PDB file of C-alpha atoms in Angstrom:
ATOM      1  CA  MET A 530      75.526 -82.349 -49.351  1.00 40.00           C
ATOM      2  CA  THR A 531      75.608 -84.937 -46.397  1.00 37.00           C
ATOM      3  CA  ALA A 532      79.332 -84.426 -46.203  1.00 39.00           C
ATOM      4  CA  VAL A 533      79.051 -80.544 -46.344  1.00 36.00           C
ATOM      5  CA  LEU A 534      76.546 -80.532 -43.350  1.00 35.00           C
ATOM      6  CA  ALA A 535      78.376 -82.992 -41.435  1.00 35.00           C
ATOM      7  CA  THR A 536      81.698 -80.810 -41.907  1.00 35.00           C
ATOM      8  CA  GLY A 537      79.735 -77.825 -40.793  1.00 36.00           C
ATOM      9  CA  PHE A 538      78.118 -79.285 -37.686  1.00 33.00           C
ATOM     10  CA  THR A 539      81.382 -80.675 -36.516  1.00 36.00           C
ATOM     11  CA  GLY A 540      83.029 -77.239 -37.044  1.00 39.00           C
ATOM     12  CA  ALA A 541      80.485 -75.630 -34.941  1.00 38.00           C
ATOM     13  CA  ALA A 542      80.583 -78.347 -32.251  1.00 38.00           C
ATOM     14  CA  ALA A 543      84.332 -77.965 -32.081  1.00 38.00           C
ATOM     15  CA  THR A 544      83.969 -74.313 -31.545  1.00 40.00           C
ATOM     16  CA  ALA A 545      81.631 -74.653 -28.864  1.00 39.00           C
ATOM     17  CA  SER A 546      83.840 -77.121 -27.115  1.00 39.00           C
ATOM     18  CA  ALA A 547      86.749 -74.883 -27.312  1.00 39.00           C
ATOM     19  CA  GLN A 548      84.745 -72.095 -25.994  1.00 42.00           C
ATOM     20  CA  SER A 549      83.255 -74.028 -23.044  1.00 41.00           C
ATOM     21  CA  THR A 550      86.973 -75.019 -21.735  1.00 42.00           C
ATOM     22  CA  THR A 551      88.289 -71.237 -22.086  1.00 42.00           C
ATOM     23  CA  PRO A 552      87.920 -69.417 -18.805  1.00 44.00           C
ATOM     24  CA  ALA A 553      85.901 -66.473 -18.941  1.00 40.00           C
ATOM     25  CA  PRO A 554      87.813 -63.146 -17.980  1.00 39.00           C
ATOM     26  CA  ALA A 555      87.244 -61.838 -14.640  1.00 40.00           C
ATOM     27  CA  THR A 556      85.123 -58.667 -15.114  1.00 32.00           C
ATOM     28  CA  GLY A 557      83.138 -58.284 -11.940  1.00 35.00           C
ATOM     29  CA  GLY A 558      79.829 -59.508 -13.469  1.00 36.00           C
ATOM     30  CA  VAL A 559      80.041 -56.725 -16.088  1.00 35.00           C
ATOM     31  CA  ALA A 560      80.418 -57.291 -19.899  1.00 40.00           C
ATOM     32  CA  PRO A 561      83.734 -56.003 -21.075  1.00 41.00           C
ATOM     33  CA  THR A 562      83.273 -52.902 -22.955  1.00 41.00           C
ATOM     34  CA  ALA A 563      84.353 -52.697 -26.713  1.00 44.00           C
ATOM     35  CA  PRO A 564      87.057 -50.192 -27.392  1.00 42.00           C
ATOM     36  CA  ALA A 565      85.341 -47.011 -28.823  1.00 43.00           C
ATOM     37  CA  ALA A 566      85.682 -46.592 -32.613  1.00 42.00           C
ATOM     38  CA  PRO A 567      87.955 -43.675 -33.686  1.00 41.00           C
ATOM     39  CA  THR A 568      85.783 -40.653 -34.299  1.00 38.00           C
ATOM     40  CA  ALA A 569      86.213 -39.720 -38.153  1.00 37.00           C
ATOM     41  CA  PRO A 570      87.252 -36.281 -39.029  1.00 37.00           C
ATOM     42  CA  ALA A 571      84.274 -33.966 -39.972  1.00 32.00           C
ATOM     43  CA  THR A 572      83.890 -33.958 -43.764  1.00 33.00           C
ATOM     44  CA  PRO A 573      84.039 -30.258 -45.029  1.00 36.00           C
ATOM     45  CA  ALA A 574      80.959 -28.904 -46.717  1.00 38.00           C
ATOM     46  CA  ALA A 575      80.793 -29.092 -50.390  1.00 51.00           C
ATOM     47  CA  PRO A 576      82.341 -26.009 -52.017  1.00 60.00           C
ATOM     48  CA  GLY A 577      79.308 -24.862 -53.906  1.00 58.00           C
ATOM     49  CA  ALA A 578      76.243 -27.121 -53.272  1.00 71.00           C
ATOM     50  CA  VAL A 579      74.328 -24.573 -55.304  1.00 90.00           C
ATOM     51  CA  ALA A 580      71.451 -25.590 -57.793  1.00 91.00           C
ATOM     52  CA  VAL A 581      72.604 -24.419 -61.113  1.00 93.00           C
ATOM     53  CA  PRO A 582      69.643 -23.367 -63.419  1.00 93.00           C
ATOM     54  CA  ALA A 583      68.882 -25.551 -66.139  1.00 91.00           C
ATOM     55  CA  GLY A 584      70.740 -24.424 -69.405  1.00 90.00           C
ATOM     56  CA  MET A 585      73.444 -22.775 -67.671  1.00 94.00           C
ATOM     57  CA  ARG A 586      77.112 -24.251 -68.170  1.00 96.00           C
ATOM     58  CA  THR A 587      79.458 -25.251 -65.579  1.00 96.00           C
ATOM     59  CA  THR A 588      83.056 -25.864 -65.077  1.00 96.00           C
ATOM     60  CA  ASN A 589      84.562 -28.454 -62.681  1.00 95.00           C
ATOM     61  CA  GLY A 590      86.967 -26.192 -61.190  1.00 94.00           C
ATOM     62  CA  ILE A 591      87.400 -23.021 -59.143  1.00 96.00           C
ATOM     63  CA  LYS A 592      87.664 -20.406 -62.037  1.00 97.00           C
ATOM     64  CA  ALA A 593      84.789 -19.339 -64.153  1.00 97.00           C
ATOM     65  CA  LYS A 594      85.242 -19.605 -67.796  1.00 97.00           C
ATOM     66  CA  ARG A 595      83.285 -17.554 -70.333  1.00 96.00           C
ATOM     67  CA  TYR A 596      81.311 -18.454 -73.328  1.00 96.00           C
ATOM     68  CA  LYS A 597      79.382 -16.600 -75.962  1.00 96.00           C
ATOM     69  CA  GLY A 598      75.695 -17.193 -76.318  1.00 95.00           C
ATOM     70  CA  LYS A 599      72.534 -15.354 -76.535  1.00 94.00           C
ATOM     71  CA  THR A 600      69.904 -13.936 -74.159  1.00 94.00           C
ATOM     72  CA  VAL A 601      66.261 -14.977 -73.940  1.00 90.00           C
ATOM     73  CA  ASP A 602      65.460 -12.063 -76.140  1.00 91.00           C
ATOM     74  CA  GLY A 603      68.305 -12.824 -78.816  1.00 94.00           C
ATOM     75  CA  ARG A 604      71.030 -10.509 -77.704  1.00 93.00           C
ATOM     76  CA  ALA A 605      74.676 -11.569 -77.742  1.00 93.00           C
ATOM     77  CA  ALA A 606      76.162 -11.975 -74.661  1.00 96.00           C
ATOM     78  CA  TYR A 607      79.254 -13.490 -72.807  1.00 97.00           C
ATOM     79  CA  PHE A 608      78.202 -15.725 -69.809  1.00 98.00           C
ATOM     80  CA  ALA A 609      80.256 -17.400 -67.314  1.00 98.00           C
ATOM     81  CA  ARG A 610      80.687 -21.193 -66.514  1.00 97.00           C
ATOM     82  CA  VAL A 611      79.621 -21.775 -62.940  1.00 97.00           C
ATOM     83  CA  PRO A 612      82.770 -23.013 -61.128  1.00 97.00           C
ATOM     84  CA  LEU A 613      81.621 -25.862 -59.007  1.00 95.00           C
ATOM     85  CA  LYS A 614      84.553 -25.954 -56.772  1.00 95.00           C
ATOM     86  CA  ALA A 615      84.149 -22.213 -55.908  1.00 96.00           C
ATOM     87  CA  PRO A 616      82.171 -21.475 -52.616  1.00 96.00           C
ATOM     88  CA  ALA A 617      78.357 -21.256 -52.787  1.00 96.00           C
ATOM     89  CA  PRO A 618      78.182 -17.144 -52.768  1.00 96.00           C
ATOM     90  CA  VAL A 619      80.566 -17.053 -55.531  1.00 97.00           C
ATOM     91  CA  GLN A 620      78.567 -19.491 -57.501  1.00 97.00           C
ATOM     92  CA  ASN A 621      75.310 -17.544 -56.701  1.00 97.00           C
ATOM     93  CA  ALA A 622      77.249 -14.177 -57.895  1.00 98.00           C
ATOM     94  CA  VAL A 623      78.047 -15.818 -61.215  1.00 98.00           C
ATOM     95  CA  ILE A 624      74.581 -17.468 -61.596  1.00 97.00           C
ATOM     96  CA  ALA A 625      73.059 -14.036 -60.949  1.00 98.00           C
ATOM     97  CA  ALA A 626      75.284 -12.178 -63.272  1.00 98.00           C
ATOM     98  CA  ASN A 627      74.535 -14.551 -66.070  1.00 98.00           C
ATOM     99  CA  LYS A 628      70.761 -13.462 -65.862  1.00 97.00           C
ATOM    100  CA  ILE A 629      71.620  -9.924 -66.415  1.00 98.00           C
ATOM    101  CA  VAL A 630      74.636  -9.941 -69.198  1.00 98.00           C
ATOM    102  CA  GLY A 631      73.443  -8.941 -72.475  1.00 97.00           C
ATOM    103  CA  LYS A 632      70.823  -6.399 -71.025  1.00 97.00           C
ATOM    104  CA  PRO A 633      71.297  -2.902 -72.208  1.00 97.00           C
ATOM    105  CA  TYR A 634      73.326  -0.302 -70.447  1.00 98.00           C
ATOM    106  CA  ARG A 635      71.332   2.658 -68.570  1.00 98.00           C
ATOM    107  CA  LEU A 636      72.725   5.159 -66.028  1.00 97.00           C
ATOM    108  CA  GLY A 637      70.794   4.325 -62.698  1.00 97.00           C
ATOM    109  CA  GLY A 638      69.756   0.899 -63.933  1.00 98.00           C
ATOM    110  CA  GLY A 639      69.544  -1.421 -61.252  1.00 98.00           C
ATOM    111  CA  HIS A 640      69.377   1.128 -58.265  1.00 97.00           C
ATOM    112  CA  ALA A 641      65.754   2.146 -57.895  1.00 96.00           C
ATOM    113  CA  ARG A 642      64.908  -1.421 -58.051  1.00 96.00           C
ATOM    114  CA  VAL A 643      67.223  -4.626 -58.013  1.00 97.00           C
ATOM    115  CA  GLU A 644      65.433  -6.543 -60.820  1.00 97.00           C
ATOM    116  CA  ASP A 645      65.481  -4.026 -63.777  1.00 98.00           C
ATOM    117  CA  SER A 646      65.426  -3.842 -67.595  1.00 97.00           C
ATOM    118  CA  ALA A 647      68.934  -2.289 -67.735  1.00 98.00           C
ATOM    119  CA  TYR A 648      72.057  -1.738 -65.698  1.00 98.00           C
ATOM    120  CA  ASP A 649      74.785   0.649 -65.066  1.00 98.00           C
ATOM    121  CA  CYS A 650      78.122  -0.394 -63.781  1.00 98.00           C
ATOM    122  CA  SER A 651      77.654  -0.130 -60.101  1.00 97.00           C
ATOM    123  CA  GLY A 652      74.033  -1.778 -60.347  1.00 98.00           C
ATOM    124  CA  THR A 653      75.687  -4.790 -62.225  1.00 98.00           C
ATOM    125  CA  VAL A 654      78.331  -5.284 -59.558  1.00 98.00           C
ATOM    126  CA  SER A 655      75.574  -4.853 -56.997  1.00 97.00           C
ATOM    127  CA  TYR A 656      73.337  -7.317 -58.401  1.00 98.00           C
ATOM    128  CA  ALA A 657      76.064  -9.825 -58.117  1.00 98.00           C
ATOM    129  CA  LEU A 658      77.006  -9.085 -54.780  1.00 97.00           C
ATOM    130  CA  ILE A 659      73.238  -9.169 -53.344  1.00 97.00           C
ATOM    131  CA  ALA A 660      72.958 -12.625 -54.906  1.00 97.00           C
ATOM    132  CA  ALA A 661      76.168 -13.690 -53.091  1.00 96.00           C
ATOM    133  CA  GLY A 662      74.766 -12.500 -49.797  1.00 95.00           C
ATOM    134  CA  THR A 663      77.451  -9.826 -49.270  1.00 94.00           C
ATOM    135  CA  LEU A 664      75.322  -6.645 -50.056  1.00 93.00           C
ATOM    136  CA  GLU A 665      71.627  -5.895 -48.852  1.00 93.00           C
ATOM    137  CA  THR A 666      71.080  -2.837 -51.163  1.00 94.00           C
ATOM    138  CA  PRO A 667      72.888  -1.397 -54.468  1.00 96.00           C
ATOM    139  CA  LEU A 668      75.725   0.903 -54.119  1.00 95.00           C
ATOM    140  CA  SER A 669      77.067   3.488 -56.269  1.00 94.00           C
ATOM    141  CA  SER A 670      80.711   3.102 -57.764  1.00 92.00           C
ATOM    142  CA  TYR A 671      82.153   5.507 -55.183  1.00 88.00           C
ATOM    143  CA  GLU A 672      80.530   3.882 -52.427  1.00 91.00           C
ATOM    144  CA  PHE A 673      82.335   0.566 -52.735  1.00 84.00           C
ATOM    145  CA  ASP A 674      84.970   1.553 -50.019  1.00 71.00           C
ATOM    146  CA  ASP A 675      84.620   1.687 -46.346  1.00 60.00           C
ATOM    147  CA  SER A 676      80.820   2.611 -46.520  1.00 68.00           C
ATOM    148  CA  TRP A 677      80.209  -0.960 -47.697  1.00 77.00           C
ATOM    149  CA  ASP A 678      79.480  -2.731 -44.487  1.00 76.00           C
ATOM    150  CA  ASP A 679      80.782  -6.087 -45.604  1.00 76.00           C
ATOM    151  CA  GLY A 680      83.797  -4.917 -47.577  1.00 87.00           C
ATOM    152  CA  LEU A 681      87.438  -5.288 -46.626  1.00 91.00           C
ATOM    153  CA  PRO A 682      90.238  -3.349 -48.234  1.00 92.00           C
ATOM    154  CA  GLY A 683      92.224  -5.064 -50.987  1.00 93.00           C
ATOM    155  CA  GLU A 684      91.713  -7.851 -53.547  1.00 95.00           C
ATOM    156  CA  GLY A 685      89.995 -11.035 -52.393  1.00 95.00           C
ATOM    157  CA  GLN A 686      90.637 -14.747 -53.010  1.00 96.00           C
ATOM    158  CA  TRP A 687      87.215 -14.902 -55.085  1.00 98.00           C
ATOM    159  CA  ILE A 688      85.633 -11.443 -55.544  1.00 97.00           C
ATOM    160  CA  SER A 689      87.584  -8.072 -55.805  1.00 96.00           C
ATOM    161  CA  VAL A 690      85.380  -4.830 -56.526  1.00 96.00           C
ATOM    162  CA  PHE A 691      87.120  -1.931 -57.939  1.00 95.00           C
ATOM    163  CA  GLY A 692      85.276   1.354 -57.633  1.00 94.00           C
ATOM    164  CA  ASN A 693      85.862   5.206 -58.011  1.00 93.00           C
ATOM    165  CA  SER A 694      83.770   8.273 -58.575  1.00 92.00           C
ATOM    166  CA  GLY A 695      83.010   7.198 -62.160  1.00 94.00           C
ATOM    167  CA  HIS A 696      82.834   3.503 -62.597  1.00 96.00           C
ATOM    168  CA  ALA A 697      83.073   0.039 -60.868  1.00 96.00           C
ATOM    169  CA  PHE A 698      83.605  -3.436 -62.086  1.00 97.00           C
ATOM    170  CA  ALA A 699      84.340  -6.618 -60.273  1.00 98.00           C
ATOM    171  CA  ILE A 700      86.470  -9.804 -60.662  1.00 98.00           C
ATOM    172  CA  ILE A 701      84.531 -12.759 -59.790  1.00 98.00           C
ATOM    173  CA  ALA A 702      86.128 -16.321 -59.908  1.00 98.00           C
ATOM    174  CA  GLY A 703      88.807 -15.025 -62.464  1.00 97.00           C
ATOM    175  CA  LEU A 704      86.411 -13.245 -64.811  1.00 98.00           C
ATOM    176  CA  ARG A 705      85.638  -9.451 -64.941  1.00 98.00           C
ATOM    177  CA  LEU A 706      82.012  -8.424 -64.538  1.00 98.00           C
ATOM    178  CA  ASP A 707      82.103  -4.912 -66.393  1.00 98.00           C
ATOM    179  CA  THR A 708      79.930  -2.624 -68.515  1.00 98.00           C
ATOM    180  CA  SER A 709      82.889  -1.267 -69.995  1.00 97.00           C
ATOM    181  CA  ALA A 710      84.372  -3.025 -72.962  1.00 96.00           C
ATOM    182  CA  ALA A 711      87.833  -1.819 -72.311  1.00 96.00           C
ATOM    183  CA  LYS A 712      90.363  -4.318 -73.324  1.00 95.00           C
ATOM    184  CA  ASP A 713      87.616  -6.448 -74.340  1.00 96.00           C
ATOM    185  CA  PRO A 714      87.886  -7.508 -78.108  1.00 95.00           C
ATOM    186  CA  SER A 715      84.281  -8.374 -78.291  1.00 94.00           C
ATOM    187  CA  GLY A 716      83.181  -4.633 -77.667  1.00 95.00           C
ATOM    188  CA  LEU A 717      79.800  -5.808 -76.392  1.00 96.00           C
ATOM    189  CA  PRO A 718      78.307  -2.875 -74.530  1.00 95.00           C
ATOM    190  CA  GLY A 719      76.268  -3.277 -71.103  1.00 97.00           C
ATOM    191  CA  PRO A 720      76.813  -5.971 -68.385  1.00 98.00           C
ATOM    192  CA  GLN A 721      79.047  -8.691 -69.733  1.00 98.00           C
ATOM    193  CA  TRP A 722      81.542 -11.165 -68.671  1.00 98.00           C
ATOM    194  CA  ARG A 723      85.037  -9.910 -69.743  1.00 98.00           C
ATOM    195  CA  PRO A 724      88.675 -10.999 -69.630  1.00 96.00           C
ATOM    196  CA  ASP A 725      90.515  -9.922 -66.483  1.00 96.00           C
ATOM    197  CA  ASN A 726      92.940  -7.824 -68.438  1.00 96.00           C
ATOM    198  CA  ARG A 727      92.392  -4.246 -67.415  1.00 95.00           C
ATOM    199  CA  THR A 728      95.618  -2.100 -66.764  1.00 94.00           C
ATOM    200  CA  ASP A 729      93.987   0.852 -64.941  1.00 94.00           C
ATOM    201  CA  GLU A 730      93.463  -0.998 -61.560  1.00 90.00           C
ATOM    202  CA  LYS A 731      95.483   1.716 -59.803  1.00 92.00           C
ATOM    203  CA  LYS A 732      92.755   4.333 -60.479  1.00 94.00           C
ATOM    204  CA  TYR A 733      90.369   2.301 -58.340  1.00 94.00           C
ATOM    205  CA  VAL A 734      89.639   1.654 -54.695  1.00 93.00           C
ATOM    206  CA  VAL A 735      89.819  -2.092 -54.377  1.00 94.00           C
ATOM    207  CA  THR A 736      87.512  -3.968 -51.991  1.00 94.00           C
ATOM    208  CA  HIS A 737      86.280  -7.450 -51.329  1.00 94.00           C
ATOM    209  CA  PRO A 738      83.580  -9.162 -49.453  1.00 94.00           C
ATOM    210  CA  ASN A 739      84.599 -10.438 -45.889  1.00 92.00           C
ATOM    211  CA  GLY A 740      85.521 -14.022 -46.200  1.00 92.00           C
ATOM    212  CA  LEU A 741      85.983 -14.060 -50.074  1.00 95.00           C
TER     213      LEU A 741
END
């Protein structure tokens, strides 16, 4: 113990002696300024950062993946895994649609009031877009064109809406949100997540939310 302490003090004394013999730099009486640390690039916001409801499945990617389950009242439905690397509006759209899949189809459903017991095609699409923050009030299927304030022509990176005078559906994070069972082997009616495999897209006007 004595040897260790002695060594330590000897080293400190030697250091102090060395410092006392080294001439101080001429600074005009002002302490030298340390060089500024390089500025780190801004960290981009988390892709989603959305609170996913308990019991709702997720996927660690940019594409939603569907899975079969049952609604709270026992109806069979296809839900979508929330893609954790998708932007927050997309995640919110998926979460919202998961809340209404499996509900019955009713013409005009989801228009008189957003929270409804049944939904039609455009009411279903509108419900998801309202949750995404890209739509304020429900639109009918033929209104998903220039009358959609936040809509731009063509397909989007994350959300694409297909509408004409008789029907509307949307592709959100790679899955089709549709009340029509066209090309869906499950054949389940009403709002459902379905494969993105329709072949009649040319019959529709295609729009997408600004920025998505």
